[in-house]
Coordinates of C-alpha atoms in Angstrom, one line a residue:
Chain A
X1 CA 0.0 0.2 0.1
X2 CA 1.7 3.3 -1.0
X3 CA -0.1 6.3 0.4
X4 CA 0.7 9.8 -0.6
X5 CA -1.4 12.7 -0.7
X6 CA -2.5 16.1 -0.2
X7 CA -5.0 16.4 2.9
X8 CA -7.8 18.2 2.6
X9 CA -9.9 18.0 5.7
X10 CA -10.3 16.1 9.0
X11 CA -12.2 12.9 8.6
X12 CA -15.1 12.9 11.5
X13 CA -16.5 8.9 11.8
X14 CA -19.9 10.0 11.0
X15 CA -19.3 10.3 7.5
X16 CA -19.3 6.9 6.5
X17 CA -21.7 5.9 3.7
X18 CA -21.9 3.5 1.0
X19 CA -19.0 4.9 -0.9
X20 CA -16.8 4.7 2.4
X21 CA -14.1 1.9 2.3
X22 CA -12.7 0.0 4.7
X23 CA -9.5 -2.2 4.0
X24 CA -7.5 -4.1 6.3
X25 CA -3.9 -5.7 5.3
X26 CA -1.7 -7.3 6.8
X27 CA 2.0 -8.5 5.7
X28 CA 5.4 -10.0 6.8
X29 CA 8.9 -9.0 6.3
X30 CA 11.7 -10.4 6.5
X31 CA 14.8 -8.4 7.9
X32 CA 18.2 -10.7 8.2
X33 CA 16.1 -13.4 8.0
X34 CA 14.1 -12.4 11.1
X35 CA 10.1 -12.1 10.5
X36 CA 8.4 -8.4 11.2
X37 CA 4.5 -8.0 11.3
X38 CA 2.6 -5.4 9.5
X39 CA -0.9 -4.4 10.0
X40 CA -2.7 -2.0 8.7
X41 CA -6.2 -0.2 7.8
X42 CA -7.5 2.5 5.6
X43 CA -10.9 4.1 5.2
X44 CA -11.1 5.8 1.9
X45 CA -13.5 7.1 -0.7
X46 CA -13.4 8.3 -3.7
X47 CA -13.7 12.0 -4.5
X48 CA -15.5 13.8 -6.9
X49 CA -12.2 13.9 -9.3
X50 CA -12.6 9.8 -9.1
X51 CA -9.6 9.5 -6.8
X52 CA -9.9 7.7 -3.5
X53 CA -9.1 10.0 -0.8
X54 CA -7.5 8.3 2.4
X55 CA -9.8 9.3 5.5
X56 CA -8.1 7.4 7.9
X57 CA -5.2 5.0 8.2
X58 CA -3.2 3.2 10.5
X59 CA 0.0 1.4 10.0
X60 CA 1.2 -1.0 13.6
X61 CA 4.8 -3.1 13.3
X62 CA 5.6 -6.0 15.2
X63 CA 9.2 -6.9 15.7
X64 CA 8.6 -10.3 17.8
X65 CA 11.4 -12.1 15.6
X66 CA 13.9 -9.6 16.6
X67 CA 12.6 -8.4 20.5
X68 CA 10.5 -11.6 21.2
X69 CA 7.9 -9.4 22.9
X70 CA 4.6 -9.7 20.9
X71 CA 4.3 -6.0 21.1
X72 CA 2.5 -3.8 18.1
X73 CA 3.8 -0.3 17.3
X74 CA 2.1 2.5 15.7
X75 CA 4.7 3.7 13.1
X76 CA 4.2 5.4 9.6
X77 CA 7.0 3.5 7.7
X78 CA 4.9 2.7 4.8
X79 CA 2.7 6.0 4.2
X80 CA 4.5 8.8 2.2
X81 CA 5.1 12.2 3.9
X82 CA 2.1 14.4 3.5
X83 CA 2.8 17.2 1.3
X84 CA 1.5 20.3 1.9
X85 CA -0.3 22.2 -0.8
X86 CA -1.4 25.9 -1.4
X87 CA -5.1 25.9 -1.2
X88 CA -5.5 22.9 1.2
X89 CA -3.5 24.4 4.1
X90 CA -1.7 21.9 6.1
X91 CA -3.5 19.2 8.3
X92 CA -1.1 17.3 10.5
X93 CA -3.2 14.9 11.1
X94 CA -1.4 11.4 10.8
X95 CA -2.6 8.7 8.3
X96 CA -4.8 10.6 5.6
X97 CA -3.9 11.4 1.9
X98 CA -4.9 9.8 -1.2
X99 CA -4.0 6.2 -2.5
X100 CA -1.5 7.5 -4.9
X101 CA -0.8 5.8 -8.4
X102 CA 2.9 6.6 -8.5
X103 CA 5.6 6.9 -5.6
X104 CA 7.1 10.4 -5.7
X105 CA 10.6 9.4 -5.3
X106 CA 11.4 13.2 -4.6
X107 CA 9.3 12.7 -1.5
X108 CA 11.8 12.0 1.7
X109 CA 11.4 8.7 3.7
X110 CA 8.8 9.5 6.6
X111 CA 10.7 10.8 9.5
X112 CA 10.0 9.5 12.8
X113 CA 9.8 11.8 15.8
X114 CA 12.1 11.1 18.4
X115 CA 9.5 9.9 20.7
X116 CA 8.6 7.2 18.2
X117 CA 12.2 6.0 18.0
X118 CA 12.6 6.3 22.0
X119 CA 9.2 4.1 22.2
X120 CA 10.8 1.4 19.9
X121 CA 13.1 -1.5 21.2
X122 CA 16.8 -0.5 19.8
X123 CA 17.4 -3.6 18.7
X124 CA 14.2 -2.8 16.6
X125 CA 15.8 0.6 14.9
X126 CA 18.1 -1.2 12.4
X127 CA 15.2 -3.3 11.0
X128 CA 13.0 0.1 10.9
X129 CA 15.9 1.7 8.6
X130 CA 15.7 -1.3 6.5
X131 CA 11.9 -1.1 6.1
X132 CA 12.3 2.4 5.2
X133 CA 15.1 2.0 2.9
X134 CA 12.8 -1.0 1.1
X135 CA 9.9 1.6 1.1
X136 CA 11.5 4.1 -0.8
X137 CA 12.9 1.5 -3.3
X138 CA 9.5 0.8 -4.2
X139 CA 7.9 1.9 -7.0
X140 CA 4.4 1.4 -8.1
X141 CA 2.4 1.7 -11.4
X142 CA -1.1 1.7 -11.7
X143 CA -3.2 0.5 -14.6
X144 CA -5.0 3.9 -15.2
X145 CA -1.6 5.7 -15.0
X146 CA -0.9 6.0 -18.3
X147 CA -4.6 5.8 -20.1
X148 CA -5.6 9.1 -21.8
X149 CA -2.6 10.1 -23.7
X150 CA -4.8 13.1 -24.9
X151 CA -4.0 14.5 -21.6
X152 CA 0.0 15.2 -22.7
X153 CA 0.8 18.7 -23.3
X154 CA 2.4 19.3 -27.1
X155 CA 5.3 21.0 -25.6
X156 CA 6.7 21.8 -22.0
X157 CA 9.2 24.5 -20.6
X158 CA 12.4 23.7 -18.5
X159 CA 14.5 26.0 -16.9
X160 CA 18.2 26.8 -16.6
X161 CA 18.8 23.6 -14.8
X162 CA 16.6 21.5 -17.0
X163 CA 14.0 21.3 -14.7
X164 CA 10.3 20.9 -15.7
X165 CA 8.9 24.6 -15.8
X166 CA 5.8 23.7 -17.2
X167 CA 3.2 22.4 -14.3
X168 CA 0.3 20.3 -14.1
X169 CA -1.8 19.6 -11.0
X170 CA 0.4 17.8 -8.8
X171 CA -0.9 13.9 -8.6
X172 CA -3.0 14.3 -11.9
X173 CA -3.0 12.2 -14.7
X174 CA -1.7 15.1 -17.0
X175 CA 1.1 15.9 -14.4
X176 CA 2.3 11.9 -14.8
X177 CA 2.4 12.2 -18.3
X178 CA 3.8 15.0 -18.4
X179 CA 6.6 13.8 -15.8
X180 CA 7.2 10.7 -18.3
X181 CA 7.9 13.0 -21.4
X182 CA 10.2 15.4 -19.3
X183 CA 12.2 12.1 -17.6
X184 CA 12.2 10.8 -21.3
X185 CA 13.2 14.3 -22.5
X186 CA 16.1 14.1 -19.7
X187 CA 17.9 10.7 -20.7
X188 CA 17.9 12.0 -24.3
X189 CA 19.9 14.7 -23.1
X190 CA 22.4 13.3 -20.2
X191 CA 22.2 9.5 -20.8
X192 CA 22.2 8.7 -24.2
X193 CA 23.3 4.9 -23.7
X194 CA 20.2 4.4 -21.5
X195 CA 18.0 6.2 -24.1
X196 CA 19.7 4.4 -27.1
X197 CA 18.8 1.3 -25.1
X198 CA 15.5 2.2 -24.4
X199 CA 15.0 3.4 -28.4
X200 CA 16.2 -0.1 -29.7
X201 CA 13.4 -2.0 -27.7
X202 CA 10.5 0.5 -29.2
X203 CA 11.8 1.5 -32.4
X204 CA 12.2 -0.9 -35.3
X205 CA 14.9 -2.5 -33.8
X206 CA 12.6 -3.5 -31.1
X207 CA 8.9 -3.7 -30.6
X208 CA 8.3 -1.6 -33.6
X209 CA 5.7 0.7 -31.9
X210 CA 7.5 4.0 -33.2
X211 CA 10.1 5.0 -35.5
X212 CA 11.8 7.8 -33.7
X213 CA 11.2 10.8 -31.4
X214 CA 12.4 14.3 -32.2
X215 CA 13.1 16.8 -29.6
X216 CA 12.5 20.3 -30.8
X217 CA 14.3 22.7 -28.6
X218 CA 13.2 26.8 -29.0
X219 CA 15.5 29.0 -26.3
X220 CA 13.3 32.0 -25.3
X221 CA 13.9 34.4 -21.9
X222 CA 11.2 35.9 -19.9
X223 CA 11.5 38.9 -17.4
X224 CA 10.3 39.3 -13.7
X225 CA 10.2 42.3 -11.9
X226 CA 10.3 42.3 -8.2
X227 CA 9.8 45.7 -6.4
X228 CA 11.6 46.0 -3.4
X229 CA 11.6 48.7 -0.3
X230 CA 11.7 52.0 -1.7
X231 CA 9.9 51.1 -4.5
X232 CA 13.1 50.3 -6.6
X233 CA 12.3 47.9 -9.2
X234 CA 14.7 44.7 -10.0
X235 CA 14.6 43.2 -13.1
X236 CA 15.4 39.6 -13.3
X237 CA 15.9 37.6 -16.7
X238 CA 15.3 34.1 -16.6
X239 CA 16.2 31.7 -20.0
X240 CA 13.9 28.7 -20.7
X241 CA 13.8 26.2 -23.1
X242 CA 10.4 25.1 -24.9
X243 CA 10.8 21.6 -25.8
X244 CA 8.3 20.0 -28.6
X245 CA 8.3 16.5 -29.1
X246 CA 7.6 14.6 -32.0
X247 CA 7.0 10.9 -32.3
X248 CA 7.3 9.4 -35.7
X249 CA 5.2 6.7 -36.7
X250 CA 5.3 5.4 -40.3
X251 CA 4.7 8.4 -42.5
X252 CA 3.1 10.2 -39.3
X253 CA 4.3 13.1 -37.3
X254 CA 2.6 13.0 -34.0
X255 CA 2.5 14.8 -30.8
X256 CA 2.2 12.4 -27.3
X257 CA -1.3 13.4 -27.3
X258 CA -2.4 12.0 -30.8
X259 CA -1.0 8.3 -29.4
X260 CA -2.9 5.4 -29.1
X261 CA -4.0 4.6 -25.5
X262 CA -1.6 1.6 -25.8
X263 CA 1.5 2.8 -27.5
X264 CA 1.5 5.7 -25.1
X265 CA 1.1 3.0 -22.3
X266 CA 3.7 0.8 -23.8
X267 CA 6.2 3.4 -24.3
X268 CA 5.8 4.8 -20.5
X269 CA 5.7 1.3 -18.9
X270 CA 8.8 0.1 -20.7
X271 CA 10.6 3.3 -19.8
X272 CA 10.0 2.7 -16.4
X273 CA 10.7 -0.9 -16.7
X274 CA 14.0 -0.4 -18.6
X275 CA 15.2 3.3 -16.5
X276 CA 14.0 2.7 -13.0
X277 CA 16.6 2.0 -10.6
X278 CA 14.3 0.8 -7.7
X279 CA 15.0 -2.8 -6.3
X280 CA 11.2 -3.2 -6.3
X281 CA 8.8 -2.4 -9.2
X282 CA 5.2 -2.9 -8.9
X283 CA 2.9 -2.8 -12.4
X284 CA -0.7 -3.5 -12.5
X285 CA -2.1 -5.1 -15.6
X286 CA 0.7 -4.2 -18.0
X287 CA -1.8 -5.9 -20.5
X288 CA -4.2 -2.8 -20.7
X289 CA -4.7 -1.5 -24.0
X290 CA -1.6 -4.0 -25.5
X291 CA -2.0 -5.9 -28.5
X292 CA -1.5 -9.9 -27.5
X293 CA 1.4 -10.1 -30.0
X294 CA 3.1 -6.7 -28.5
X295 CA 2.1 -7.9 -25.1
X296 CA 4.4 -11.1 -25.5
X297 CA 7.5 -8.9 -26.1
X298 CA 6.5 -6.5 -23.5
X299 CA 6.3 -9.5 -20.9
X300 CA 9.8 -10.9 -22.5
X301 CA 11.5 -7.1 -21.9
X302 CA 9.6 -7.4 -18.1
X303 CA 11.1 -10.7 -17.4
X304 CA 14.6 -9.8 -18.5
X305 CA 14.9 -6.4 -16.5
X306 CA 13.9 -8.5 -13.3
X307 CA 17.2 -9.7 -13.2
X308 CA 18.5 -6.3 -12.1
X309 CA 15.3 -5.9 -9.8
X310 CA 12.4 -7.3 -8.4
X311 CA 9.2 -6.9 -10.4
X312 CA 6.0 -8.1 -9.6
X313 CA 3.1 -7.3 -11.7
X314 CA -0.8 -8.2 -11.3
X315 CA -2.4 -9.7 -14.6
X316 CA -5.7 -11.0 -15.7
X317 CA -4.4 -11.7 -19.2
X318 CA -4.1 -15.4 -20.5
X319 CA -1.6 -14.0 -22.8
X320 CA 0.9 -12.9 -19.8
X321 CA 0.1 -16.2 -17.8
X322 CA 1.2 -18.3 -21.1
X323 CA 4.8 -16.5 -20.9
X324 CA 5.4 -17.7 -17.3
X325 CA 6.1 -20.8 -15.5
X326 CA 3.9 -21.8 -12.6
X327 CA 6.7 -21.0 -10.1
X328 CA 6.5 -17.3 -11.3
X329 CA 2.9 -17.1 -10.6
X330 CA 1.0 -16.3 -7.2
X331 CA -2.6 -16.7 -7.2
X332 CA -5.0 -14.0 -5.6
X333 CA -8.1 -15.6 -4.0
X334 CA -11.0 -13.8 -2.0
X335 CA -12.8 -15.4 1.0
X336 CA -14.6 -14.4 3.7
X337 CA -11.6 -13.3 5.5
X338 CA -10.4 -11.1 3.4
X339 CA -7.7 -11.3 -0.1
X340 CA -5.1 -13.8 0.4
X341 CA -2.1 -14.0 -2.1
X342 CA 0.0 -17.6 -2.6
X343 CA 2.7 -18.9 -4.9
X344 CA 0.8 -21.8 -7.1
X345 CA 3.1 -24.1 -4.8
X346 CA 2.0 -23.3 -1.5
X347 CA -1.6 -23.1 -2.9
X348 CA -2.0 -26.5 -4.4
X349 CA -1.5 -29.7 -2.7
X350 CA 1.4 -32.5 -4.2
X351 CA -1.0 -34.0 -6.2
X352 CA -2.8 -30.9 -7.8
X353 CA 0.7 -29.4 -8.8
X354 CA 1.5 -32.6 -10.3
X355 CA -1.8 -32.7 -12.2
X356 CA -0.9 -29.1 -13.5
X357 CA 2.5 -29.9 -14.6
X358 CA 1.3 -33.4 -16.8
X359 CA -1.4 -30.8 -18.1
X360 CA 1.1 -28.2 -19.2
X361 CA 3.3 -30.8 -20.6
X362 CA 0.4 -32.6 -22.6
X363 CA -2.6 -30.3 -23.0
X364 CA -2.5 -26.9 -22.6
X365 CA -1.2 -23.6 -21.3
X366 CA -1.1 -22.3 -18.2
X367 CA -3.4 -19.2 -19.0
X368 CA -5.9 -22.0 -20.3
X369 CA -5.4 -23.7 -17.4
X370 CA -6.6 -20.6 -15.5
X371 CA -9.3 -19.8 -17.4
X372 CA -11.1 -23.0 -17.2
X373 CA -11.1 -22.8 -13.5
X374 CA -8.2 -25.3 -13.2
X375 CA -7.1 -23.3 -10.2
X376 CA -10.6 -23.2 -8.3
X377 CA -11.1 -25.4 -5.6
Chain B
X1 CA 3.5 -20.2 -55.1
X2 CA 4.2 -23.0 -52.1
X3 CA 2.4 -22.3 -48.8
X4 CA 4.3 -23.9 -45.9
X5 CA 2.3 -24.8 -42.4
X6 CA 4.1 -24.0 -39.2
X7 CA 3.3 -25.4 -35.7
X8 CA 5.8 -23.9 -33.3
X9 CA 6.0 -22.8 -29.4
X10 CA 5.6 -19.3 -30.1
X11 CA 5.5 -16.5 -32.9
X12 CA 9.5 -15.7 -32.6
X13 CA 10.2 -19.5 -33.6
X14 CA 8.1 -19.3 -36.6
X15 CA 10.0 -16.1 -37.4
X16 CA 13.4 -17.8 -37.2
X17 CA 11.9 -20.7 -39.3
X18 CA 10.4 -18.9 -42.3
X19 CA 14.0 -17.0 -42.6
X20 CA 16.2 -19.9 -42.6
X21 CA 13.3 -21.5 -45.2
X22 CA 13.8 -18.5 -47.0
X23 CA 17.4 -18.6 -47.0
X24 CA 17.2 -22.5 -48.0
X25 CA 15.1 -22.6 -50.6
X26 CA 15.7 -18.7 -51.9
X27 CA 11.7 -18.9 -53.2
X28 CA 8.6 -16.7 -52.5
X29 CA 6.8 -19.0 -50.0
X30 CA 3.4 -18.2 -47.6
X31 CA 3.2 -19.6 -44.6
X32 CA 0.2 -20.6 -42.5
X33 CA 1.0 -21.2 -38.9
X34 CA -0.2 -22.1 -35.2
X35 CA 1.8 -21.1 -31.9
X36 CA 1.1 -23.3 -29.1
X37 CA 2.6 -20.7 -26.1
X38 CA 3.9 -24.0 -24.3
X39 CA 4.4 -27.5 -25.1
X40 CA 1.4 -29.1 -23.4
X41 CA -1.4 -26.7 -26.3
X42 CA 0.9 -27.7 -29.2
X43 CA 0.8 -31.4 -28.2
X44 CA -2.9 -31.6 -27.6
X45 CA -3.8 -29.4 -30.7
X46 CA -1.3 -29.8 -33.6
X47 CA -3.3 -32.5 -35.4
X48 CA -6.4 -30.3 -35.4
X49 CA -4.2 -27.3 -36.4
X50 CA -2.1 -29.3 -39.4
X51 CA -6.1 -30.4 -40.3
X52 CA -6.9 -26.7 -40.8
X53 CA -3.3 -25.7 -42.4
X54 CA -4.3 -28.2 -44.5
X55 CA -7.9 -26.5 -45.8
X56 CA -5.7 -23.3 -45.6
X57 CA -3.5 -24.6 -48.7
X58 CA -0.6 -25.8 -46.8
X59 CA 0.9 -28.9 -48.7
X60 CA 4.4 -29.2 -46.4
X61 CA 4.1 -28.8 -42.7
X62 CA 7.0 -28.3 -40.0
X63 CA 6.5 -28.6 -36.3
X64 CA 9.1 -27.1 -34.1
X65 CA 9.7 -28.1 -30.6
X66 CA 12.4 -26.9 -28.6
X67 CA 14.2 -30.0 -26.7
X68 CA 14.7 -28.0 -23.6
X69 CA 15.8 -30.7 -20.9
X70 CA 13.8 -33.6 -22.2
X71 CA 15.2 -36.7 -24.2
X72 CA 15.2 -36.3 -27.9
X73 CA 14.1 -39.7 -28.7
X74 CA 11.4 -39.7 -26.3
X75 CA 9.9 -36.1 -27.3
X76 CA 10.2 -37.2 -31.4
X77 CA 8.2 -40.3 -30.7
X78 CA 5.7 -38.2 -28.3
X79 CA 5.3 -35.1 -30.8
X80 CA 4.7 -37.9 -33.8
X81 CA 2.2 -39.7 -31.9
X82 CA 0.6 -36.3 -31.2
X83 CA 0.2 -35.3 -34.8
X84 CA -0.5 -38.9 -36.7
X85 CA -2.4 -39.4 -38.8
X86 CA -0.9 -36.0 -40.0
X87 CA -3.2 -34.6 -42.8
X88 CA -0.1 -32.8 -44.2
X89 CA 2.3 -34.8 -46.3
X90 CA 5.2 -34.0 -46.2
X91 CA 6.0 -33.0 -42.8
X92 CA 8.8 -32.8 -40.4
X93 CA 9.3 -32.5 -36.5
X94 CA 12.1 -30.2 -36.2
X95 CA 13.7 -30.5 -32.4
X96 CA 16.3 -27.9 -31.6
X97 CA 18.7 -29.0 -29.2
X98 CA 18.1 -27.3 -26.4
X99 CA 16.7 -24.5 -27.8
X100 CA 16.0 -22.7 -31.0
X101 CA 18.6 -20.0 -29.8
X102 CA 21.5 -22.6 -29.8
X103 CA 21.3 -22.6 -33.9
X104 CA 21.5 -18.7 -33.6
X105 CA 24.5 -18.9 -31.1
X106 CA 26.3 -21.0 -34.1
X107 CA 26.9 -17.9 -35.9
X108 CA 28.5 -15.3 -33.9
X109 CA 29.3 -12.9 -36.7
X110 CA 25.2 -12.7 -37.0
X111 CA 25.1 -11.9 -34.0
X112 CA 27.4 -9.0 -33.7
X113 CA 25.9 -8.0 -36.9
X114 CA 22.2 -7.9 -35.9
X115 CA 22.4 -6.6 -32.3
X116 CA 24.7 -3.8 -34.0
X117 CA 27.8 -5.1 -31.2
X118 CA 31.2 -3.3 -32.3
X119 CA 33.4 -5.3 -30.0
X120 CA 34.1 -9.3 -31.4
X121 CA 31.8 -12.0 -30.6
X122 CA 33.5 -14.8 -29.4
X123 CA 32.9 -18.2 -31.9
X124 CA 30.6 -20.8 -29.7
X125 CA 32.4 -24.0 -30.1
X126 CA 29.3 -26.3 -29.5
X127 CA 26.0 -24.3 -29.5
X128 CA 24.2 -27.6 -28.9
X129 CA 26.3 -28.3 -25.6
X130 CA 25.0 -25.5 -24.0
X131 CA 22.2 -26.3 -21.9
X132 CA 20.6 -22.7 -21.5
X133 CA 21.2 -21.3 -25.0
X134 CA 18.5 -18.1 -24.5
X135 CA 20.4 -17.4 -21.1
X136 CA 23.6 -17.7 -22.7
X137 CA 22.9 -15.6 -25.8
X138 CA 21.4 -12.7 -23.6
X139 CA 24.4 -12.5 -21.5
X140 CA 27.0 -12.5 -24.6
X141 CA 25.0 -9.8 -25.9
X142 CA 24.9 -7.8 -23.0
X143 CA 28.5 -8.1 -22.0
X144 CA 30.1 -7.9 -25.4
X145 CA 27.7 -4.7 -25.9
X146 CA 28.9 -3.1 -22.3
X147 CA 25.5 -3.7 -21.0
X148 CA 24.2 -1.3 -23.7
X149 CA 21.9 -3.8 -25.6
X150 CA 19.1 -5.7 -24.0
X151 CA 18.2 -9.1 -25.7
X152 CA 14.7 -10.0 -25.7
X153 CA 13.9 -13.3 -27.8
X154 CA 10.8 -12.3 -29.0
X155 CA 12.5 -9.3 -30.8
X156 CA 15.8 -10.2 -31.9
X157 CA 15.9 -14.0 -32.8
X158 CA 14.4 -13.3 -36.2
X159 CA 17.0 -10.4 -36.9
X160 CA 19.7 -12.5 -35.9
X161 CA 18.1 -15.7 -37.8
X162 CA 18.4 -13.0 -41.3
X163 CA 22.1 -12.8 -40.4
X164 CA 23.0 -16.1 -40.0
X165 CA 24.4 -18.3 -42.5
X166 CA 23.7 -21.5 -43.9
X167 CA 27.3 -22.5 -43.0
X168 CA 27.2 -21.7 -39.6
X169 CA 23.8 -23.3 -39.2
X170 CA 25.3 -26.3 -40.6
X171 CA 26.9 -26.5 -37.5
X172 CA 23.8 -27.3 -35.4
X173 CA 22.8 -31.4 -36.0
X174 CA 19.3 -30.6 -35.2
X175 CA 19.2 -28.3 -38.0
X176 CA 20.4 -30.5 -40.7
X177 CA 17.4 -32.2 -41.5
X178 CA 15.6 -29.3 -41.6
X179 CA 17.7 -28.3 -44.7
X180 CA 17.7 -31.8 -46.0
X181 CA 13.6 -31.5 -45.9
X182 CA 13.6 -28.3 -47.4
X183 CA 15.6 -28.9 -50.2
X184 CA 13.7 -32.1 -51.0
X185 CA 9.9 -30.9 -50.8
X186 CA 10.1 -27.1 -51.1
X187 CA 11.0 -26.3 -54.5

């Protein structure tokens, strides 16, 4: 669960209605071969902008494996720092924000208060730091993140330092699209080899999504005026660069906004799969809007990149399952006690596993086995 | 024009075989194909698929299945049993040892050219003796390109196959029956 966000207003328990959802999750972390328990709960509700706003959350950790004491500590290790934003004010209530679709890598890890550190046994400090670091190196891409390429701006501005000057609303989809295009441009300017590797995967040498991308740069200056005490006017000149990206597909020259959803999404997902330096990459449904022929190559690329970092993705696609081995798949199932995630080898008995192996060898594929309810009991 | 039926485990295998047919026959030909996405589906469906390919006008059938870690004799017998009675004659069951990537490893120059690697790529003395040719090819390309080029089999196999020479491919014993078959039946 990656929480990030903008606090808007205080949550009162009496606001609950049919749209207010409550979720609980538990997980076990392993630090230096010692199990560390996490249990967390969130209350959230979709906003009028169709985003999930977290109204309340609780996060508790148990360091029994280290301290030998079965005690739960309330620690915000997995929650992102809450950003204040102009217009929203600052509400320093713990555990509120949005269920966010992408990690903001510029966010610093949550800083624990001195009192929180003191409340913890010293023997658990190292584990806390390890979990904070692990969280910092985890990145998540949702299925809806790179949808609707029409939200891409036709151009963007950067300042003298190369940082993005054009700003979309933080956390909005257009902002995420802009971030992707800007990061791609930055890679083009500063990491030629990596850019070349990426392009070789998406252009005619790779999956043939596009031919190339050209970046037109137009330099210009703006003036800003500041009035100082005594009426003295200071003129500040700022140099900027207007970047206009053009994507070449066949004989067409298109802006990113004109790309099809599948093309844009695949370009973005592959960009992060290939270039992201995180230790754990979580991707939701890479198959969305992607042709099955292309999807095969996308899964191959994801699998290849998993040699550098752990990649976990969710899928509802038979085509994706067909590209995987049973030991690479975890099954998600729902029961009265909640949603459970288990490796196939743990979910199935020895006899069931043997039956699956024989089926894959002689009858059909993993995706087909799943479609025909082979995993249902 | 000849129309050739190809049944394989995935599309990249079909593309490699198509490229090899073109090299050997130097003729125009059309193909019909089915891919199993794994061996189980291929085995259970290959007979029905070959019937469909015949209806689609294929007069020659090539069934390709990697040996992987299996036994050559057992796999050949099992596939022949699954295909019989085959509605398309002539037909051939091709079993690359251990994977079709072993054939590609047989031509180090093709790998260098196709993947645009500036450094020399060392010759692999016995490609069919490599237990996991796909991983070997991936690591070879990564190292020789200074970790700049990522090999993805479904994208790059066909490019390497197009650059391969027949003389290099003949270094693989599992390739030679396919060449003989094509010279005999695809004219």
